[in-house]
Coordinates of C-alpha atoms in Angstrom, one line a residue:
Chain O
M17 CA -21.2 26.1 22.9
K18 CA -18.4 28.5 21.9
L19 CA -17.0 28.7 25.3
N20 CA -17.1 25.0 25.5
L21 CA -14.9 24.7 22.4
K22 CA -12.5 27.3 23.6
L23 CA -12.3 25.4 26.9
K24 CA -11.5 22.2 25.1
I25 CA -8.8 23.8 23.1
S26 CA -7.3 25.4 26.2
M27 CA -7.3 22.0 27.9
L28 CA -5.4 20.5 24.9
A29 CA -2.9 23.3 25.0
A30 CA -2.4 22.8 28.7
A31 CA -1.8 19.1 28.1
V32 CA 0.8 19.9 25.4
L33 CA 2.6 22.3 27.7
A34 CA 2.5 19.8 30.6
L35 CA 3.9 17.1 28.4
I36 CA 6.6 19.4 27.1
A37 CA 7.5 20.2 30.7
V38 CA 7.7 16.5 31.7
F39 CA 9.6 15.7 28.6
M40 CA 12.2 18.4 29.3
L41 CA 12.6 17.8 33.0
I42 CA 12.2 14.1 33.6
K43 CA 15.3 12.4 35.1
L44 CA 17.3 15.5 34.3
G45 CA 20.6 14.5 35.9
T46 CA 23.5 16.9 36.2
N47 CA 24.8 17.5 32.7
L48 CA 22.4 20.3 31.9
E49 CA 24.2 22.0 29.1
Y50 CA 24.2 18.8 27.1
I51 CA 20.8 17.4 27.9
L52 CA 18.5 20.4 27.8
P53 CA 19.4 21.6 24.2
R54 CA 19.2 18.0 23.0
R55 CA 15.7 17.6 24.5
F56 CA 14.7 21.0 23.2
K57 CA 15.6 20.0 19.7
K58 CA 13.5 16.9 20.0
V59 CA 10.5 18.7 21.3
L60 CA 10.8 21.3 18.6
A61 CA 10.9 18.6 15.9
I62 CA 7.9 16.8 17.4
V63 CA 5.9 20.0 17.6
L64 CA 6.8 21.0 14.1
T65 CA 6.0 17.6 12.4
G66 CA 3.0 17.0 14.6
G67 CA 1.5 20.3 13.7
A68 CA 2.4 20.1 10.0
I69 CA 0.9 16.6 9.6
A70 CA -2.3 17.4 11.5
Y71 CA -2.8 20.7 9.5
S72 CA -2.2 19.0 6.2
T73 CA -4.5 16.1 6.9
M74 CA -7.3 18.3 8.1
I75 CA -7.1 20.4 4.9
F76 CA -6.8 17.3 2.8
Q77 CA -9.8 15.6 4.4
T78 CA -12.0 18.6 4.0
I79 CA -11.1 19.0 0.3
T80 CA -11.7 15.4 -0.5
N81 CA -14.8 15.4 1.7
N82 CA -13.7 12.2 3.3
R83 CA -12.5 11.3 6.7
I84 CA -10.7 8.1 5.9
L85 CA -8.0 9.5 3.6
T86 CA -4.6 10.9 4.3
P87 CA -2.3 12.9 2.1
S88 CA 0.6 10.4 2.4
I89 CA -1.4 7.9 0.3
I90 CA -0.6 9.7 -2.9
G91 CA 2.7 7.9 -2.8
L92 CA 4.8 10.4 -0.9
D93 CA 6.0 7.9 1.7
S94 CA 7.0 5.4 -0.9
L95 CA 8.7 8.1 -2.9
Y96 CA 10.7 9.1 0.2
M97 CA 11.8 5.5 0.8
L98 CA 12.7 5.2 -2.9
I99 CA 14.9 8.3 -2.8
Q100 CA 16.7 7.2 0.4
T101 CA 17.2 3.7 -1.1
V102 CA 18.6 5.1 -4.4
V103 CA 21.0 7.4 -2.5
V104 CA 22.4 4.5 -0.5
F105 CA 22.4 2.3 -3.6
V106 CA 24.2 4.7 -5.8
F107 CA 26.6 6.5 -3.4
G108 CA 26.9 3.8 -0.8
S109 CA 26.5 4.5 2.9
M110 CA 29.5 6.8 2.9
G111 CA 28.2 8.8 -0.1
I112 CA 28.2 12.5 -0.2
A113 CA 24.5 13.0 -0.1
N114 CA 24.2 10.8 2.9
A115 CA 27.1 12.4 4.7
N116 CA 25.6 15.9 4.2
V117 CA 22.1 15.7 5.7
K118 CA 21.3 19.2 4.5
V119 CA 21.9 18.3 0.8
N120 CA 19.9 15.1 1.3
F121 CA 17.0 17.0 2.9
V122 CA 16.9 19.6 0.2
I123 CA 17.1 17.1 -2.7
T124 CA 14.5 14.8 -1.1
L125 CA 12.1 17.7 -0.6
G126 CA 12.7 19.0 -4.1
I127 CA 12.0 15.6 -5.7
M128 CA 8.9 15.1 -3.6
M129 CA 7.6 18.5 -4.6
L130 CA 8.3 18.0 -8.2
F131 CA 6.5 14.7 -8.1
V132 CA 3.4 16.2 -6.5
I133 CA 3.3 19.1 -8.8
A134 CA 3.8 16.9 -11.9
L135 CA 1.1 14.5 -10.7
Y136 CA -1.4 17.3 -10.0
R137 CA -0.7 19.1 -13.3
F138 CA -1.1 16.0 -15.3
M139 CA -4.2 14.9 -13.5
F140 CA -6.0 18.2 -13.4
R141 CA -5.3 18.9 -17.1
R142 CA -6.5 15.5 -18.3
E143 CA -9.1 14.4 -15.8
G144 CA -10.9 17.5 -14.8
R145 CA -11.9 17.1 -11.2
N146 CA -12.2 13.5 -10.0
L147 CA -10.1 13.6 -6.9
Y148 CA -10.4 10.0 -6.1
F149 CA -9.0 9.1 -9.5
L150 CA -6.0 11.3 -8.7
L151 CA -5.5 9.5 -5.3
L152 CA -5.7 6.1 -6.8
V153 CA -3.1 7.0 -9.5
G154 CA -0.9 8.3 -6.6
L155 CA -1.5 5.1 -4.7
V156 CA -0.5 2.9 -7.6
L157 CA 2.5 5.0 -8.3
G158 CA 3.4 4.5 -4.6
T159 CA 3.2 0.7 -5.0
L160 CA 5.5 1.1 -8.1
F161 CA 8.0 3.1 -6.1
G162 CA 7.7 0.4 -3.4
S163 CA 8.5 -2.4 -5.8
M164 CA 11.5 -0.5 -7.0
S165 CA 12.9 0.2 -3.6
T166 CA 12.4 -3.4 -2.5
F167 CA 14.4 -4.5 -5.5
M168 CA 17.3 -2.2 -4.7
Q169 CA 17.1 -3.1 -1.0
V170 CA 17.7 -6.7 -1.9
L171 CA 20.7 -5.8 -4.0
I172 CA 22.6 -3.6 -1.5
D173 CA 25.0 -4.8 1.0
P174 CA 23.4 -6.0 4.3
S175 CA 25.3 -3.5 6.4
E176 CA 24.2 -0.6 4.1
F177 CA 20.7 -2.0 4.2
L178 CA 20.6 -1.2 7.9
I179 CA 21.0 2.5 7.1
V180 CA 18.0 2.2 4.7
Q181 CA 16.0 0.3 7.3
D182 CA 16.7 3.1 9.8
K183 CA 15.0 5.5 7.5
M184 CA 11.9 3.3 7.2
F185 CA 10.8 4.3 10.6
A186 CA 10.3 7.9 11.7
S187 CA 12.6 9.0 14.4
F188 CA 13.0 12.1 16.5
N189 CA 16.5 11.3 17.7
N190 CA 19.5 13.0 16.2
I191 CA 17.8 15.6 14.2
N192 CA 20.2 18.1 12.6
T193 CA 19.9 21.7 14.0
D194 CA 20.2 23.4 10.7
L195 CA 17.6 21.2 9.2
L196 CA 15.2 22.1 12.0
T197 CA 15.7 25.8 11.3
L198 CA 15.2 25.3 7.6
A199 CA 12.1 23.2 8.2
C200 CA 10.8 25.9 10.6
I201 CA 11.2 28.5 7.9
I202 CA 9.5 26.5 5.1
L203 CA 6.6 25.5 7.4
A204 CA 6.1 29.0 8.6
L205 CA 6.0 30.4 5.0
T206 CA 3.7 27.6 3.9
G207 CA 1.4 28.2 6.8
L208 CA 1.3 31.9 6.1
Y209 CA 0.4 31.3 2.5
A210 CA -2.3 28.8 3.5
S211 CA -3.9 31.1 6.0
R212 CA -5.2 33.1 3.0
F213 CA -7.3 30.1 2.1
T214 CA -8.3 28.6 5.4
K215 CA -11.4 30.9 5.6
Y216 CA -12.8 28.9 2.7
L217 CA -12.5 25.6 4.4
D218 CA -15.8 25.7 6.2
V219 CA -17.5 26.3 2.9
L220 CA -15.5 23.7 1.0
A221 CA -16.6 21.1 3.5
L222 CA -20.1 21.5 2.1
G223 CA -19.0 19.9 -1.1
R224 CA -18.1 21.3 -4.5
E225 CA -21.6 22.3 -5.7
Q226 CA -22.5 24.3 -2.6
A227 CA -19.0 25.9 -2.4
V228 CA -19.3 27.1 -6.0
N229 CA -22.8 28.4 -5.4
L230 CA -21.6 30.3 -2.4
G231 CA -19.0 32.1 -4.6
V232 CA -15.8 30.2 -3.7
P233 CA -13.3 30.0 -6.6
Y234 CA -13.3 26.3 -6.1
D235 CA -10.7 24.9 -8.5
Y236 CA -8.3 27.7 -7.7
V237 CA -8.5 27.2 -4.0
V238 CA -8.5 23.4 -4.0
K239 CA -5.4 23.2 -6.2
R240 CA -3.5 25.5 -3.9
L241 CA -4.6 23.8 -0.8
L242 CA -3.7 20.4 -2.2
I243 CA -0.2 21.7 -2.9
V244 CA 0.1 23.2 0.6
S245 CA -0.9 20.0 2.1
A246 CA 1.6 18.1 0.1
I247 CA 4.4 20.6 1.0
L248 CA 3.6 20.2 4.7
I249 CA 3.6 16.4 4.6
S250 CA 6.8 16.4 2.5
V251 CA 8.7 18.6 4.9
A252 CA 7.5 16.5 7.9
T253 CA 8.5 13.2 6.1
A254 CA 11.9 14.5 4.9
L255 CA 12.6 15.8 8.4
V256 CA 11.8 12.7 10.5
G257 CA 10.6 9.9 8.2
P258 CA 7.2 8.5 7.3
I259 CA 4.4 8.3 9.9
T260 CA 1.5 7.4 7.6
F261 CA -1.4 7.1 10.0
L262 CA -0.7 9.9 12.4
G263 CA -2.8 12.4 10.4
L264 CA -5.7 10.0 10.1
L265 CA -5.7 9.4 13.8
V266 CA -5.5 12.9 15.0
A267 CA -7.9 14.4 12.4
N268 CA -10.6 11.9 13.4
V269 CA -10.0 12.3 17.1
A270 CA -10.3 16.0 16.7
H271 CA -13.6 15.6 15.0
Q272 CA -14.9 13.4 17.7
F273 CA -13.5 15.4 20.6
L274 CA -14.5 18.9 19.4
R275 CA -17.8 17.9 17.6
T276 CA -17.7 21.1 15.5
Y277 CA -17.5 22.0 11.8
Q278 CA -15.6 25.2 12.3
H279 CA -12.1 24.7 10.9
K280 CA -10.5 27.4 13.0
Y281 CA -11.1 25.1 16.0
L282 CA -10.7 21.9 14.2
I283 CA -7.3 22.8 12.8
V284 CA -5.9 24.1 16.0
G285 CA -7.4 21.2 17.9
S286 CA -6.0 18.5 15.6
M287 CA -2.6 20.1 15.7
L288 CA -2.6 20.1 19.5
I289 CA -3.9 16.5 19.7
S290 CA -1.1 15.5 17.2
M291 CA 1.5 17.0 19.5
V292 CA 0.0 15.3 22.5
A293 CA 0.1 12.0 20.7
L294 CA 3.7 12.4 19.6
L295 CA 5.0 13.8 22.9
G296 CA 3.2 11.2 24.9
G297 CA 4.2 8.4 22.5
Q298 CA 7.8 9.5 22.5
L299 CA 7.7 9.5 26.4
I300 CA 6.3 6.0 26.4
V301 CA 8.8 4.8 23.9
E302 CA 11.7 6.2 25.8
R303 CA 10.6 5.5 29.4
V304 CA 8.4 2.4 29.2
F305 CA 9.6 0.5 26.2
T306 CA 13.2 1.9 26.7
F307 CA 13.5 2.2 22.9
S308 CA 12.7 -1.4 22.1
T309 CA 10.2 -0.2 19.6
T310 CA 9.9 3.0 17.6
L311 CA 7.3 5.8 17.8
S312 CA 6.1 5.6 14.2
V313 CA 5.5 1.8 14.6
I314 CA 3.3 2.5 17.6
I315 CA 1.5 5.4 16.0
N316 CA 0.8 3.5 12.9
F317 CA -0.5 0.6 14.9
V318 CA -2.8 2.7 17.1
G319 CA -3.8 4.8 14.1
G320 CA -4.5 1.8 12.0
A321 CA -6.6 0.1 14.7
Y322 CA -8.6 3.2 15.2
F323 CA -9.1 3.5 11.5
L324 CA -10.4 0.0 11.3
Y325 CA -12.8 0.7 14.1
L326 CA -14.0 3.8 12.3
L327 CA -14.6 1.8 9.1
L328 CA -16.6 -0.9 10.8
K329 CA -18.5 1.4 13.2
E330 CA -19.6 4.3 11.0
T331 CA -22.7 3.5 9.2
K332 CA -22.1 6.1 6.5
L333 CA -18.8 6.6 4.8
Chain A
M7 CA -13.4 -17.2 -31.2
K8 CA -12.5 -20.7 -30.1
L9 CA -9.6 -20.5 -32.5
K10 CA -8.0 -17.8 -30.5
L11 CA -7.8 -19.7 -27.3
R12 CA -6.0 -22.5 -29.2
Y13 CA -3.4 -20.0 -30.5
L14 CA -2.9 -18.8 -27.0
I15 CA -2.3 -22.3 -25.7
V16 CA 0.2 -22.9 -28.5
L17 CA 2.0 -19.7 -27.5
L18 CA 2.0 -20.8 -23.9
F19 CA 3.5 -24.1 -24.9
L20 CA 6.3 -22.4 -27.0
L21 CA 7.1 -20.0 -24.2
S22 CA 7.3 -22.9 -21.7
I23 CA 9.9 -24.6 -23.9
V24 CA 11.9 -21.4 -24.1
S25 CA 11.6 -21.1 -20.3
L26 CA 13.0 -24.5 -19.8
F27 CA 16.2 -23.8 -21.6
I28 CA 17.0 -20.4 -20.0
G29 CA 19.4 -20.5 -17.1
V30 CA 22.9 -20.3 -15.9
K31 CA 23.6 -24.0 -16.5
N32 CA 23.5 -24.3 -20.2
V33 CA 21.0 -26.9 -21.4
S34 CA 20.1 -26.6 -25.1
P35 CA 17.2 -28.4 -26.8
L36 CA 19.8 -30.3 -28.9
D37 CA 21.1 -32.0 -25.8
L38 CA 17.8 -33.5 -25.0
F39 CA 18.6 -36.9 -26.3
S40 CA 22.1 -37.0 -24.8
L41 CA 21.6 -35.4 -21.4
T42 CA 24.5 -35.6 -19.0
E43 CA 23.6 -36.6 -15.4
Q44 CA 24.1 -33.0 -14.4
Q45 CA 21.8 -31.6 -17.1
K46 CA 19.1 -34.1 -16.1
Q47 CA 19.3 -32.9 -12.5
V48 CA 19.1 -29.3 -13.6
L49 CA 16.0 -30.0 -15.7
F50 CA 14.1 -32.1 -13.2
I51 CA 15.1 -30.5 -9.9
S52 CA 14.9 -26.9 -11.0
R53 CA 13.6 -26.1 -14.4
F54 CA 10.5 -28.2 -14.5
P55 CA 9.3 -27.3 -11.0
R56 CA 9.9 -23.7 -11.9
L57 CA 7.9 -23.9 -15.1
I58 CA 5.0 -25.7 -13.3
S59 CA 4.9 -23.2 -10.5
I60 CA 4.9 -20.3 -12.8
I61 CA 2.0 -21.7 -14.8
I62 CA 0.0 -22.6 -11.7
A63 CA 0.7 -19.3 -10.0
G64 CA -0.2 -17.3 -13.1
I65 CA -3.5 -19.2 -13.5
S66 CA -4.4 -19.1 -9.8
L67 CA -3.8 -15.4 -9.2
S68 CA -5.6 -14.3 -12.4
I69 CA -8.6 -16.4 -11.6
T70 CA -8.9 -15.3 -8.0
G71 CA -8.8 -11.7 -9.3
L72 CA -11.5 -12.5 -11.7
I73 CA -13.7 -14.1 -9.1
M74 CA -13.3 -11.2 -6.7
Q75 CA -14.1 -8.7 -9.4
Q76 CA -17.2 -10.6 -10.3
L77 CA -18.4 -11.0 -6.7
S78 CA -17.7 -7.4 -5.6
R79 CA -19.0 -6.1 -9.0
N80 CA -16.0 -3.8 -9.2
K81 CA -13.3 -4.1 -11.9
F82 CA -10.6 -2.8 -9.7
V83 CA -10.8 -5.2 -6.8
S84 CA -8.3 -8.0 -6.4
P85 CA -6.5 -9.7 -3.6
T86 CA -4.0 -6.9 -3.7
T87 CA -6.6 -4.1 -3.5
A88 CA -8.9 -5.9 -0.9
G89 CA -6.5 -6.5 1.9
T90 CA -6.4 -10.3 1.3
D91 CA -2.6 -10.3 0.7
D92 CA -1.8 -8.2 3.7
S93 CA -4.1 -10.2 5.9
A94 CA -2.4 -13.4 4.7
R95 CA 1.0 -11.9 5.6
F96 CA -0.3 -10.9 9.0
G97 CA -1.4 -14.6 9.4
I98 CA 2.0 -15.8 8.4
M99 CA 3.6 -13.6 11.0
V100 CA 1.2 -14.8 13.7
S101 CA 2.0 -18.4 12.9
L102 CA 5.7 -17.6 13.2
L103 CA 5.1 -16.0 16.5
L104 CA 2.9 -18.7 18.0
F105 CA 4.8 -21.7 16.9
S106 CA 8.4 -20.7 16.6
S107 CA 9.2 -23.5 14.1
A108 CA 5.9 -23.6 12.3
T109 CA 5.5 -26.3 9.7
T110 CA 4.3 -25.2 6.3
M111 CA 0.9 -26.7 7.0
Q112 CA 0.5 -24.7 10.2
K113 CA 1.5 -21.5 8.5
M114 CA -0.9 -22.3 5.7
L115 CA -3.7 -22.9 8.0
V116 CA -3.3 -19.8 10.1
A117 CA -2.5 -17.6 7.1
S118 CA -5.7 -18.8 5.4
I119 CA -7.8 -18.1 8.4
F120 CA -6.5 -14.6 8.5
A121 CA -6.7 -14.0 4.8
L122 CA -10.3 -15.1 4.9
L123 CA -11.1 -12.9 7.9
G124 CA -9.4 -9.9 6.2
T125 CA -11.4 -10.4 3.0
F126 CA -14.7 -10.8 4.9
I127 CA -14.0 -7.6 6.8
F128 CA -13.3 -5.8 3.5
I129 CA -16.6 -7.2 2.0
K130 CA -18.4 -6.0 5.2
I131 CA -16.8 -2.5 4.8
L132 CA -18.0 -2.5 1.1
D133 CA -21.5 -3.1 2.3
K134 CA -21.4 0.0 4.4
I135 CA -20.0 2.3 1.8
K136 CA -22.8 4.4 0.4
Y137 CA -20.6 6.0 -2.3
K138 CA -20.0 3.0 -4.5
D139 CA -17.6 4.7 -6.9
A140 CA -15.5 2.2 -8.9
I141 CA -12.4 4.1 -8.0
F142 CA -13.2 4.8 -4.4
I143 CA -13.5 1.2 -3.4
P144 CA -10.0 0.0 -4.4
L145 CA -8.8 3.2 -2.6
V146 CA -10.5 2.0 0.6
G147 CA -9.1 -1.6 0.0
L148 CA -5.6 -0.4 -0.4
M149 CA -5.9 1.8 2.8
F150 CA -7.3 -1.2 4.6
G151 CA -4.3 -3.3 3.4
N152 CA -1.9 -0.6 4.6
V153 CA -3.6 -0.7 8.0
I154 CA -3.2 -4.4 8.3
S155 CA 0.4 -4.3 7.3
S156 CA 1.1 -1.6 9.8
M157 CA -0.1 -4.0 12.5
T158 CA 2.2 -6.7 11.0
T159 CA 5.1 -4.2 11.3
F160 CA 4.2 -3.5 14.9
F161 CA 4.4 -7.1 16.0
A162 CA 7.3 -7.9 13.7
Y163 CA 9.3 -5.0 14.9
K164 CA 8.9 -6.0 18.5
N165 CA 10.0 -9.6 17.8
D166 CA 12.8 -8.9 15.3
L167 CA 10.8 -10.5 12.5
I168 CA 10.9 -7.6 10.0
Q169 CA 13.3 -9.4 7.7
S170 CA 11.6 -12.7 7.6
I171 CA 8.3 -10.9 7.0
S172 CA 9.6 -8.8 4.2
S173 CA 10.8 -11.9 2.5
W174 CA 7.2 -12.8 2.0
L175 CA 6.8 -9.4 0.3
Q176 CA 9.1 -10.4 -2.5
G177 CA 7.7 -13.0 -4.9
S178 CA 10.4 -15.0 -6.7
F179 CA 10.6 -18.2 -8.6
S180 CA 14.4 -18.5 -8.2
T181 CA 14.1 -20.6 -5.0
I182 CA 11.6 -23.0 -6.5
M183 CA 12.8 -26.6 -6.8
T184 CA 11.7 -30.1 -6.1
G185 CA 10.5 -30.4 -2.5
R186 CA 9.7 -26.8 -2.1
Y187 CA 6.8 -26.0 -4.3
E188 CA 4.5 -29.0 -4.1
L189 CA 2.1 -27.0 -1.9
L190 CA 1.1 -25.2 -5.1
Y191 CA -0.7 -28.3 -6.3
L192 CA -3.3 -27.6 -3.7
S193 CA -4.7 -24.8 -5.7
I194 CA -5.5 -27.1 -8.7
P195 CA -8.6 -28.7 -7.0
L196 CA -9.6 -25.2 -5.8
L197 CA -9.4 -23.9 -9.4
I198 CA -11.5 -26.9 -10.6
I199 CA -14.2 -25.9 -8.1
A200 CA -14.0 -22.4 -9.4
F201 CA -14.6 -23.6 -13.0
L202 CA -17.5 -25.7 -11.8
Y203 CA -19.1 -22.7 -10.1
A204 CA -18.4 -20.2 -12.9
N205 CA -22.0 -19.8 -13.9
K206 CA -23.1 -19.3 -10.3
F207 CA -20.4 -16.6 -9.8
T208 CA -21.7 -14.8 -12.9
I209 CA -25.2 -14.8 -11.5
A210 CA -24.0 -13.8 -8.0
G211 CA -22.2 -10.9 -9.7
M212 CA -25.6 -9.5 -10.9
G213 CA -26.5 -8.6 -7.3
E214 CA -28.0 -10.2 -4.3
E215 CA -31.7 -9.5 -5.2
F216 CA -31.3 -10.7 -8.7
A217 CA -29.5 -13.9 -7.7
T218 CA -32.0 -14.7 -5.0
N219 CA -34.8 -14.1 -7.4
L220 CA -33.3 -16.7 -9.7
G221 CA -33.4 -19.1 -6.8
M222 CA -29.8 -19.1 -5.7
N223 CA -28.3 -19.0 -2.3
H224 CA -26.4 -15.8 -2.8
K225 CA -24.5 -15.8 0.5
L226 CA -23.3 -19.4 0.1
I227 CA -21.9 -18.7 -3.4
V228 CA -20.2 -15.5 -2.3
N229 CA -18.6 -17.4 0.6
I230 CA -17.5 -20.3 -1.5
G231 CA -15.9 -17.7 -3.9
L232 CA -14.1 -15.9 -1.1
V233 CA -12.8 -19.1 0.5
I234 CA -11.3 -20.1 -2.8
V235 CA -9.7 -16.7 -3.2
A236 CA -8.2 -16.7 0.3
L237 CA -6.9 -20.3 0.1
V238 CA -5.3 -19.8 -3.3
S239 CA -3.7 -16.5 -2.4
V240 CA -2.2 -18.1 0.7
V241 CA -0.9 -21.1 -1.2
V242 CA 0.8 -18.8 -3.8
M243 CA 2.2 -16.5 -1.1
L244 CA 3.7 -19.3 0.9
T245 CA 5.5 -20.9 -2.1
V246 CA 6.3 -18.0 -4.4
G247 CA 5.7 -14.8 -2.4
L248 CA 3.6 -11.8 -3.1
I249 CA 2.9 -10.9 -6.8
P250 CA 1.1 -7.6 -6.9
F251 CA -1.4 -6.4 -9.5
L252 CA -1.5 -9.8 -11.4
G253 CA -5.1 -10.5 -10.3
L254 CA -6.0 -7.0 -11.4
V255 CA -4.4 -6.6 -14.8
V256 CA -5.0 -10.0 -16.4
P257 CA -8.8 -10.3 -15.9
N258 CA -9.3 -6.7 -16.9
I259 CA -7.4 -7.2 -20.2
V260 CA -9.4 -10.4 -20.9
T261 CA -12.7 -8.7 -20.0
I262 CA -12.1 -5.9 -22.5
Y263 CA -12.2 -8.5 -25.3
K264 CA -14.4 -11.2 -24.0
G265 CA -17.1 -9.6 -21.8
D266 CA -18.3 -10.5 -18.4
N267 CA -19.6 -14.1 -18.6
L268 CA -17.3 -16.1 -16.4
K269 CA -17.9 -19.3 -18.4
N270 CA -16.4 -17.6 -21.5
T271 CA -13.6 -15.7 -19.7
L272 CA -12.3 -18.2 -17.2
G273 CA -10.3 -20.2 -19.8
Y274 CA -8.8 -17.1 -21.4
T275 CA -8.0 -15.5 -18.1
A276 CA -6.2 -18.7 -17.0
V277 CA -4.1 -19.0 -20.2
V278 CA -3.4 -15.2 -20.5
G279 CA -2.4 -15.2 -16.8
A280 CA 0.1 -18.0 -17.3
I281 CA 1.5 -16.4 -20.4
F282 CA 1.9 -13.1 -18.7
V283 CA 3.8 -14.5 -15.7
L284 CA 5.9 -16.7 -18.0
V285 CA 6.9 -13.7 -20.2
C286 CA 7.7 -11.6 -17.1
D287 CA 9.7 -14.4 -15.6
I288 CA 11.7 -14.9 -18.8
F289 CA 12.3 -11.2 -18.9
S290 CA 13.5 -11.0 -15.3
R291 CA 15.9 -13.9 -15.9
L292 CA 17.4 -12.4 -19.0
I293 CA 17.7 -8.7 -18.2
I294 CA 20.7 -9.0 -15.7
F295 CA 21.8 -12.4 -16.7
P296 CA 23.3 -14.5 -15.0
Y297 CA 21.5 -12.9 -12.1
E298 CA 17.7 -12.3 -12.0
I299 CA 15.2 -9.8 -10.8
P300 CA 12.5 -11.1 -8.5
I301 CA 9.2 -11.6 -10.3
S302 CA 7.3 -9.3 -7.9
V303 CA 9.4 -6.4 -9.0
T304 CA 8.9 -7.1 -12.7
I305 CA 5.2 -7.6 -12.4
G306 CA 4.9 -4.8 -9.9
V307 CA 6.3 -2.4 -12.4
I308 CA 4.7 -3.7 -15.6
G309 CA 1.4 -4.5 -13.9
G310 CA 1.4 -1.1 -12.2
V311 CA 1.9 0.7 -15.5
I312 CA -0.9 -1.4 -17.2
F313 CA -3.2 -0.8 -14.3
L314 CA -2.6 3.0 -14.6
Y315 CA -3.3 2.7 -18.3
L316 CA -6.6 0.8 -17.7
L317 CA -7.6 3.5 -15.3
V318 CA -6.9 6.4 -17.7
R319 CA -8.5 4.4 -20.5
R320 CA -11.7 3.9 -18.4
K321 CA -11.9 7.6 -17.7
A322 CA -11.4 8.5 -21.3
H323 CA -14.3 6.2 -22.2
E324 CA -16.5 7.8 -19.6
A325 CA -15.8 11.3 -20.8

């Protein structure tokens, strides 16, 4: 059984490598110095965000003991859109924050982190431990942010609205190199920090009571893992834009494909699947649809359809 | 408590008069007996239709919310949190795609079918969920709604319809005038049916076994309720646009004071719903006068805050 799992993981890894190779080398042309670094940046961005989203969703689903939730639903996507809209609304499309992508990235990330920490602090102090309650509050806040952004989007100039609309859909084109480095560092540090807790995940999956019985400092670990998962999602969103259903899709595919409860395989597997999905999707968008649609729209569509299928097929939720 | 309803109706009446005389074109109550031609037109083409549509929309959405909560036996279910709204929007998009110049009737038909389908799927999902936590169910509903709207986005993006679709996202009474809102009248007969079936909905809300024991065709009643909900939601969405949280907040507030018997609460819910929308509309028209904020934003913000309060309050009671 163990060999089988390792084999599956290696197959996924091989698929990722093959896709990267295709992505880098397809229709290469002659202008190598220009094309290769550009494509490399794209691949790096895809690998980073794909990995981060998958990791974060896996943790999140284990903590919440639920396979139909994703961390973006606590309102992070809507908050991201609200921040981008406010920036364009206040500073205009030529504004400072927009011209300097680094400042925008740092501010966006900062606000999202503040939001998550404030939400968690408030909820954990007042409500004890009902996670679903926390999520619903987040979701409602997300709708609130959504209403406010829609309102501002109506007021801004149509040509400036196009800039906001661009941000609505995640895109891997034109990613700033410095941002990529910065995101790399943040993700690496977060991953390192989280690795201290990943050994608990198998036990956490048994539910709160069992985990406490088995000697896991439950509240301590869960709070930290929730924040880790929020950081990962925020970095990914601030880097490329919102892809709400990617995590949901890959985490569930990983469960179905690997059929195991060991998180060391599940996490690696879901990260690899996520990269396959993004790389393959990006290839299809570029070569088949020739950019007539965006990757995040396709991923959300496929992820959403799969989610519906899960909801209707599974007998127990 | 009969007295209280009377007060509410008086309040609604007073607010309606206020609403009639707010606007960019100045029409004061003193002018009533010496209206110029222009003032007459303002009143009859714009102000009256607006007032009527506000009242109908407020009543309709609150009552659909109440019916859904009764039937699903969950206080936090409403067209917004059950995928009905998103499915309706999906249907509108499909009708735009299939018949490029769809008439309102066509849009309404297709959208209703989709809204109905979406709501049925949600009810089906509810049946499967073992963990019937009051908070978990709206969570699933909202996720379900997100999924549906991601599909809408997929097709809309491919066909350059994003903008026309997002206009359905924004509820607003500012475009209401004679000739553009009459569809709303369709919800009146539906609401009358809802009133007639009030008792049966209450019994259906006690659970399938109980209702069947009392000799009722549970399935039929639930289906009638859902059809009413879907049709009314579509009618309001096509004329006014999406108004989030309304069907959630108003019935919950009324239930706190009046309990769960639909026969007692329907009237209050209707009047409170109308007052709520009217107040929010007056507010959105005054705050950046002479411009106005779309009603969906005002209610989205106010309703969202009230909903959060209700959630926290409920938890506080449990503890």
